[in-house]
JSON list of C-alpha atoms in Angstrom, two decimals:
[
{"chain": "A", "resi": 1, "resn": "MET", "atom": "CA", "xyz": [-10.73, 7.66, -27.44]},
{"chain": "A", "resi": 2, "resn": "LEU", "atom": "CA", "xyz": [-8.18, 9.73, -29.28]},
{"chain": "A", "resi": 3, "resn": "LYS", "atom": "CA", "xyz": [-10.69, 10.60, -32.03]},
{"chain": "A", "resi": 4, "resn": "LEU", "atom": "CA", "xyz": [-13.20, 11.86, -29.46]},
{"chain": "A", "resi": 5, "resn": "LEU", "atom": "CA", "xyz": [-10.57, 13.94, -27.70]},
{"chain": "A", "resi": 6, "resn": "ASN", "atom": "CA", "xyz": [-9.21, 15.44, -30.95]},
{"chain": "A", "resi": 7, "resn": "GLU", "atom": "CA", "xyz": [-12.73, 16.42, -32.03]},
{"chain": "A", "resi": 8, "resn": "ALA", "atom": "CA", "xyz": [-13.50, 17.99, -28.64]},
{"chain": "A", "resi": 9, "resn": "TYR", "atom": "CA", "xyz": [-10.22, 19.91, -28.68]},
{"chain": "A", "resi": 10, "resn": "ARG", "atom": "CA", "xyz": [-10.92, 21.20, -32.20]},
{"chain": "A", "resi": 11, "resn": "ILE", "atom": "CA", "xyz": [-14.40, 22.41, -31.18]},
{"chain": "A", "resi": 12, "resn": "GLU", "atom": "CA", "xyz": [-13.08, 24.16, -28.05]},
{"chain": "A", "resi": 13, "resn": "HIS", "atom": "CA", "xyz": [-10.34, 25.96, -29.97]},
{"chain": "A", "resi": 14, "resn": "LEU", "atom": "CA", "xyz": [-12.22, 27.11, -33.10]},
{"chain": "A", "resi": 15, "resn": "ARG", "atom": "CA", "xyz": [-11.60, 30.75, -32.22]},
{"chain": "A", "resi": 16, "resn": "GLY", "atom": "CA", "xyz": [-7.90, 30.16, -31.59]},
{"chain": "A", "resi": 17, "resn": "GLY", "atom": "CA", "xyz": [-5.86, 30.73, -28.48]},
{"chain": "A", "resi": 18, "resn": "HIS", "atom": "CA", "xyz": [-2.38, 30.04, -27.21]},
{"chain": "A", "resi": 19, "resn": "PRO", "atom": "CA", "xyz": [-0.83, 26.68, -28.09]},
{"chain": "A", "resi": 20, "resn": "PRO", "atom": "CA", "xyz": [-1.28, 23.97, -25.45]},
{"chain": "A", "resi": 21, "resn": "LYS", "atom": "CA", "xyz": [1.55, 22.80, -23.21]},
{"chain": "A", "resi": 22, "resn": "LEU", "atom": "CA", "xyz": [0.61, 19.18, -23.87]},
{"chain": "A", "resi": 23, "resn": "SER", "atom": "CA", "xyz": [-0.80, 17.53, -26.98]},
{"chain": "A", "resi": 24, "resn": "VAL", "atom": "CA", "xyz": [-4.10, 15.67, -26.91]},
{"chain": "A", "resi": 25, "resn": "LEU", "atom": "CA", "xyz": [-2.25, 12.35, -27.06]},
{"chain": "A", "resi": 26, "resn": "ASP", "atom": "CA", "xyz": [-0.10, 13.37, -24.09]},
{"chain": "A", "resi": 27, "resn": "ARG", "atom": "CA", "xyz": [-3.23, 14.28, -22.13]},
{"chain": "A", "resi": 28, "resn": "LEU", "atom": "CA", "xyz": [-4.73, 10.87, -22.85]},
{"chain": "A", "resi": 29, "resn": "VAL", "atom": "CA", "xyz": [-1.53, 9.07, -21.86]},
{"chain": "A", "resi": 30, "resn": "ILE", "atom": "CA", "xyz": [-1.33, 11.11, -18.65]},
{"chain": "A", "resi": 31, "resn": "MET", "atom": "CA", "xyz": [-4.88, 10.16, -17.69]},
{"chain": "A", "resi": 32, "resn": "LEU", "atom": "CA", "xyz": [-4.33, 6.49, -18.48]},
{"chain": "A", "resi": 33, "resn": "SER", "atom": "CA", "xyz": [-1.04, 6.30, -16.58]},
{"chain": "A", "resi": 34, "resn": "TYR", "atom": "CA", "xyz": [-2.59, 8.12, -13.62]},
{"chain": "A", "resi": 35, "resn": "TYR", "atom": "CA", "xyz": [-5.39, 5.57, -13.32]},
{"chain": "A", "resi": 36, "resn": "ARG", "atom": "CA", "xyz": [-3.55, 2.42, -14.37]},
{"chain": "A", "resi": 37, "resn": "ASP", "atom": "CA", "xyz": [-0.21, 2.77, -12.57]},
{"chain": "A", "resi": 38, "resn": "TYR", "atom": "CA", "xyz": [-1.49, 4.68, -9.48]},
{"chain": "A", "resi": 39, "resn": "ARG", "atom": "CA", "xyz": [1.26, 7.25, -9.95]},
{"chain": "A", "resi": 40, "resn": "THR", "atom": "CA", "xyz": [1.13, 10.55, -8.17]},
{"chain": "A", "resi": 41, "resn": "MET", "atom": "CA", "xyz": [0.44, 13.73, -10.10]},
{"chain": "A", "resi": 42, "resn": "GLU", "atom": "CA", "xyz": [3.79, 15.11, -8.95]},
{"chain": "A", "resi": 43, "resn": "ASN", "atom": "CA", "xyz": [5.58, 12.15, -10.52]},
{"chain": "A", "resi": 44, "resn": "ILE", "atom": "CA", "xyz": [3.74, 12.53, -13.83]},
{"chain": "A", "resi": 45, "resn": "ALA", "atom": "CA", "xyz": [4.29, 16.30, -13.81]},
{"chain": "A", "resi": 46, "resn": "PHE", "atom": "CA", "xyz": [8.02, 15.80, -13.32]},
{"chain": "A", "resi": 47, "resn": "GLU", "atom": "CA", "xyz": [8.13, 13.36, -16.24]},
{"chain": "A", "resi": 48, "resn": "TYR", "atom": "CA", "xyz": [6.36, 15.75, -18.63]},
{"chain": "A", "resi": 49, "resn": "GLY", "atom": "CA", "xyz": [8.00, 18.92, -17.32]},
{"chain": "A", "resi": 50, "resn": "VAL", "atom": "CA", "xyz": [4.77, 20.66, -16.31]},
{"chain": "A", "resi": 51, "resn": "ALA", "atom": "CA", "xyz": [3.12, 21.67, -13.04]},
{"chain": "A", "resi": 52, "resn": "LYS", "atom": "CA", "xyz": [1.00, 19.34, -10.92]},
{"chain": "A", "resi": 53, "resn": "SER", "atom": "CA", "xyz": [-2.05, 21.53, -11.59]},
{"chain": "A", "resi": 54, "resn": "THR", "atom": "CA", "xyz": [-1.59, 21.02, -15.35]},
{"chain": "A", "resi": 55, "resn": "VAL", "atom": "CA", "xyz": [-1.67, 17.25, -14.86]},
{"chain": "A", "resi": 56, "resn": "CYS", "atom": "CA", "xyz": [-4.82, 17.60, -12.75]},
{"chain": "A", "resi": 57, "resn": "GLU", "atom": "CA", "xyz": [-6.49, 19.71, -15.45]},
{"chain": "A", "resi": 58, "resn": "CYS", "atom": "CA", "xyz": [-5.54, 17.15, -18.13]},
{"chain": "A", "resi": 59, "resn": "VAL", "atom": "CA", "xyz": [-7.04, 14.28, -16.15]},
{"chain": "A", "resi": 60, "resn": "LYS", "atom": "CA", "xyz": [-10.28, 16.19, -15.51]},
{"chain": "A", "resi": 61, "resn": "TRP", "atom": "CA", "xyz": [-10.55, 17.34, -19.14]},
{"chain": "A", "resi": 62, "resn": "VAL", "atom": "CA", "xyz": [-10.15, 13.83, -20.55]},
{"chain": "A", "resi": 63, "resn": "GLU", "atom": "CA", "xyz": [-12.56, 12.38, -17.95]},
{"chain": "A", "resi": 64, "resn": "ASN", "atom": "CA", "xyz": [-15.27, 14.93, -18.74]},
{"chain": "A", "resi": 65, "resn": "ILE", "atom": "CA", "xyz": [-15.08, 14.43, -22.49]},
{"chain": "A", "resi": 66, "resn": "LEU", "atom": "CA", "xyz": [-15.18, 10.64, -22.24]},
{"chain": "A", "resi": 67, "resn": "ILE", "atom": "CA", "xyz": [-18.10, 10.78, -19.81]},
{"chain": "A", "resi": 68, "resn": "LYS", "atom": "CA", "xyz": [-20.05, 13.18, -22.05]},
{"chain": "A", "resi": 69, "resn": "SER", "atom": "CA", "xyz": [-19.55, 10.93, -25.08]},
{"chain": "A", "resi": 70, "resn": "GLY", "atom": "CA", "xyz": [-21.31, 8.02, -23.36]},
{"chain": "A", "resi": 71, "resn": "GLU", "atom": "CA", "xyz": [-19.24, 5.41, -25.18]},
{"chain": "A", "resi": 72, "resn": "PHE", "atom": "CA", "xyz": [-17.18, 4.55, -22.12]},
{"chain": "A", "resi": 73, "resn": "SER", "atom": "CA", "xyz": [-19.87, 4.37, -19.44]},
{"chain": "A", "resi": 74, "resn": "LEU", "atom": "CA", "xyz": [-20.54, 1.48, -17.10]},
{"chain": "A", "resi": 75, "resn": "PRO", "atom": "CA", "xyz": [-23.82, -0.44, -17.38]},
{"chain": "A", "resi": 76, "resn": "LYS", "atom": "CA", "xyz": [-26.69, 0.65, -15.13]},
{"chain": "A", "resi": 77, "resn": "LYS", "atom": "CA", "xyz": [-27.59, -1.31, -12.00]},
{"chain": "A", "resi": 78, "resn": "ARG", "atom": "CA", "xyz": [-30.84, -2.58, -13.51]},
{"chain": "A", "resi": 79, "resn": "GLU", "atom": "CA", "xyz": [-29.00, -4.04, -16.50]},
{"chain": "A", "resi": 80, "resn": "LEU", "atom": "CA", "xyz": [-26.56, -5.79, -14.21]},
{"chain": "A", "resi": 81, "resn": "VAL", "atom": "CA", "xyz": [-29.35, -7.27, -12.09]},
{"chain": "A", "resi": 82, "resn": "ARG", "atom": "CA", "xyz": [-31.20, -8.61, -15.14]},
{"chain": "A", "resi": 83, "resn": "ASP", "atom": "CA", "xyz": [-28.19, -10.41, -16.55]},
{"chain": "A", "resi": 84, "resn": "THR", "atom": "CA", "xyz": [-26.87, -12.03, -13.40]},
{"chain": "A", "resi": 85, "resn": "GLU", "atom": "CA", "xyz": [-27.85, -15.33, -11.90]},
{"chain": "A", "resi": 86, "resn": "ILE", "atom": "CA", "xyz": [-28.06, -15.39, -8.15]},
{"chain": "A", "resi": 87, "resn": "GLU", "atom": "CA", "xyz": [-25.77, -17.94, -6.53]},
{"chain": "A", "resi": 88, "resn": "VAL", "atom": "CA", "xyz": [-25.97, -18.78, -2.86]},
{"chain": "A", "resi": 89, "resn": "MET", "atom": "CA", "xyz": [-22.86, -19.55, -0.91]},
{"chain": "A", "resi": 90, "resn": "LEU", "atom": "CA", "xyz": [-22.72, -20.46, 2.76]},
{"chain": "A", "resi": 91, "resn": "VAL", "atom": "CA", "xyz": [-19.66, -19.89, 4.87]},
{"chain": "A", "resi": 92, "resn": "ASP", "atom": "CA", "xyz": [-19.15, -21.70, 8.17]},
{"chain": "A", "resi": 93, "resn": "ALA", "atom": "CA", "xyz": [-17.77, -19.09, 10.56]},
{"chain": "A", "resi": 94, "resn": "THR", "atom": "CA", "xyz": [-18.18, -20.87, 13.89]},
{"chain": "A", "resi": 95, "resn": "GLU", "atom": "CA", "xyz": [-15.49, -20.34, 16.48]},
{"chain": "A", "resi": 96, "resn": "CYS", "atom": "CA", "xyz": [-13.29, -23.17, 17.67]},
{"chain": "A", "resi": 97, "resn": "GLU", "atom": "CA", "xyz": [-10.73, -23.24, 20.45]},
{"chain": "A", "resi": 98, "resn": "ILE", "atom": "CA", "xyz": [-7.05, -23.56, 19.62]},
{"chain": "A", "resi": 99, "resn": "GLU", "atom": "CA", "xyz": [-4.86, -25.42, 22.08]},
{"chain": "A", "resi": 100, "resn": "ARG", "atom": "CA", "xyz": [-1.92, -23.40, 23.26]},
{"chain": "A", "resi": 101, "resn": "PRO", "atom": "CA", "xyz": [1.45, -24.92, 24.15]},
{"chain": "A", "resi": 102, "resn": "LYS", "atom": "CA", "xyz": [2.03, -25.48, 27.83]},
{"chain": "A", "resi": 103, "resn": "LYS", "atom": "CA", "xyz": [4.44, -23.31, 29.76]},
{"chain": "A", "resi": 104, "resn": "ILE", "atom": "CA", "xyz": [6.63, -26.31, 30.70]},
{"chain": "A", "resi": 105, "resn": "ALA", "atom": "CA", "xyz": [8.29, -26.26, 27.28]},
{"chain": "A", "resi": 106, "resn": "GLU", "atom": "CA", "xyz": [9.51, -22.70, 27.87]},
{"chain": "A", "resi": 107, "resn": "ILE", "atom": "CA", "xyz": [11.16, -23.70, 31.15]},
{"chain": "A", "resi": 108, "resn": "LEU", "atom": "CA", "xyz": [12.89, -26.73, 29.62]},
{"chain": "A", "resi": 109, "resn": "LEU", "atom": "CA", "xyz": [14.32, -24.75, 26.71]},
{"chain": "A", "resi": 110, "resn": "ARG", "atom": "CA", "xyz": [15.68, -21.92, 28.87]},
{"chain": "A", "resi": 111, "resn": "LYS", "atom": "CA", "xyz": [19.46, -21.38, 28.62]},
{"chain": "A", "resi": 112, "resn": "LYS", "atom": "CA", "xyz": [21.76, -21.39, 31.65]},
{"chain": "A", "resi": 113, "resn": "GLU", "atom": "CA", "xyz": [22.88, -18.01, 32.91]},
{"chain": "A", "resi": 114, "resn": "LYS", "atom": "CA", "xyz": [26.54, -17.13, 32.45]},
{"chain": "A", "resi": 115, "resn": "ALA", "atom": "CA", "xyz": [28.80, -16.14, 35.35]},
{"chain": "A", "resi": 116, "resn": "HIS", "atom": "CA", "xyz": [29.86, -12.51, 35.67]},
{"chain": "A", "resi": 117, "resn": "ASP", "atom": "CA", "xyz": [33.15, -11.31, 34.23]},
{"chain": "A", "resi": 118, "resn": "LYS", "atom": "CA", "xyz": [36.14, -10.52, 36.46]},
{"chain": "A", "resi": 119, "resn": "GLY", "atom": "CA", "xyz": [35.54, -6.79, 36.45]},
{"chain": "A", "resi": 120, "resn": "SER", "atom": "CA", "xyz": [31.90, -6.86, 37.49]},
{"chain": "A", "resi": 121, "resn": "ASP", "atom": "CA", "xyz": [31.08, -6.65, 41.20]},
{"chain": "A", "resi": 122, "resn": "SER", "atom": "CA", "xyz": [33.70, -9.30, 42.18]},
{"chain": "A", "resi": 123, "resn": "GLY", "atom": "CA", "xyz": [31.36, -12.27, 41.70]},
{"chain": "A", "resi": 124, "resn": "ARG", "atom": "CA", "xyz": [28.64, -11.12, 44.07]},
{"chain": "A", "resi": 125, "resn": "ARG", "atom": "CA", "xyz": [25.03, -11.58, 43.11]},
{"chain": "A", "resi": 126, "resn": "LYS", "atom": "CA", "xyz": [21.99, -10.27, 44.88]},
{"chain": "A", "resi": 127, "resn": "GLY", "atom": "CA", "xyz": [20.19, -12.80, 47.04]},
{"chain": "A", "resi": 128, "resn": "PHE", "atom": "CA", "xyz": [23.08, -15.33, 47.28]},
{"chain": "A", "resi": 129, "resn": "LYS", "atom": "CA", "xyz": [24.57, -16.45, 50.58]},
{"chain": "A", "resi": 130, "resn": "ASP", "atom": "CA", "xyz": [28.28, -16.24, 51.40]},
{"chain": "A", "resi": 131, "resn": "THR", "atom": "CA", "xyz": [28.80, -19.99, 50.81]},
{"chain": "A", "resi": 132, "resn": "GLN", "atom": "CA", "xyz": [27.46, -19.70, 47.29]},
{"chain": "A", "resi": 133, "resn": "ARG", "atom": "CA", "xyz": [29.85, -16.82, 46.58]},
{"chain": "A", "resi": 134, "resn": "LEU", "atom": "CA", "xyz": [32.77, -19.02, 47.52]},
{"chain": "A", "resi": 135, "resn": "VAL", "atom": "CA", "xyz": [31.60, -21.74, 45.14]},
{"chain": "A", "resi": 136, "resn": "PHE", "atom": "CA", "xyz": [31.46, -19.25, 42.25]},
{"chain": "A", "resi": 137, "resn": "ALA", "atom": "CA", "xyz": [34.95, -17.99, 43.15]},
{"chain": "A", "resi": 138, "resn": "ARG", "atom": "CA", "xyz": [36.38, -21.53, 43.07]},
{"chain": "A", "resi": 139, "resn": "GLU", "atom": "CA", "xyz": [34.78, -22.29, 39.69]},
{"chain": "A", "resi": 140, "resn": "ARG", "atom": "CA", "xyz": [36.45, -19.31, 38.04]},
{"chain": "A", "resi": 141, "resn": "SER", "atom": "CA", "xyz": [40.00, -20.35, 39.02]}
]
């Protein structure tokens, strides 16, 4: 890869020009780290001390040169179909019912409610009769 990129860079800059911010090797490493590690362009730009747009240009430049060379292309669909053997696999996806736990277990595992503290509404609860209030008052003593 590096040989292809060096040759393409040499051809592009035969007439000269300003020196590049990144070397050809750095451009290749940027492209590989971008695709392999799924890093953001901002992260790579911060590491190399360049702008995000420079990283984007490097990735596009390396991609285009490698695609034009043809050495790193994927096989065509026809070639893949010729070489593969067709295997058949059946998957049973019928639905089946799952028994759910009955609600009785929730009632049995329920915790007892605690009595109110001294400062809260003097032991009165909504819906209780006067006799029940007296029982709660005796239990606290």
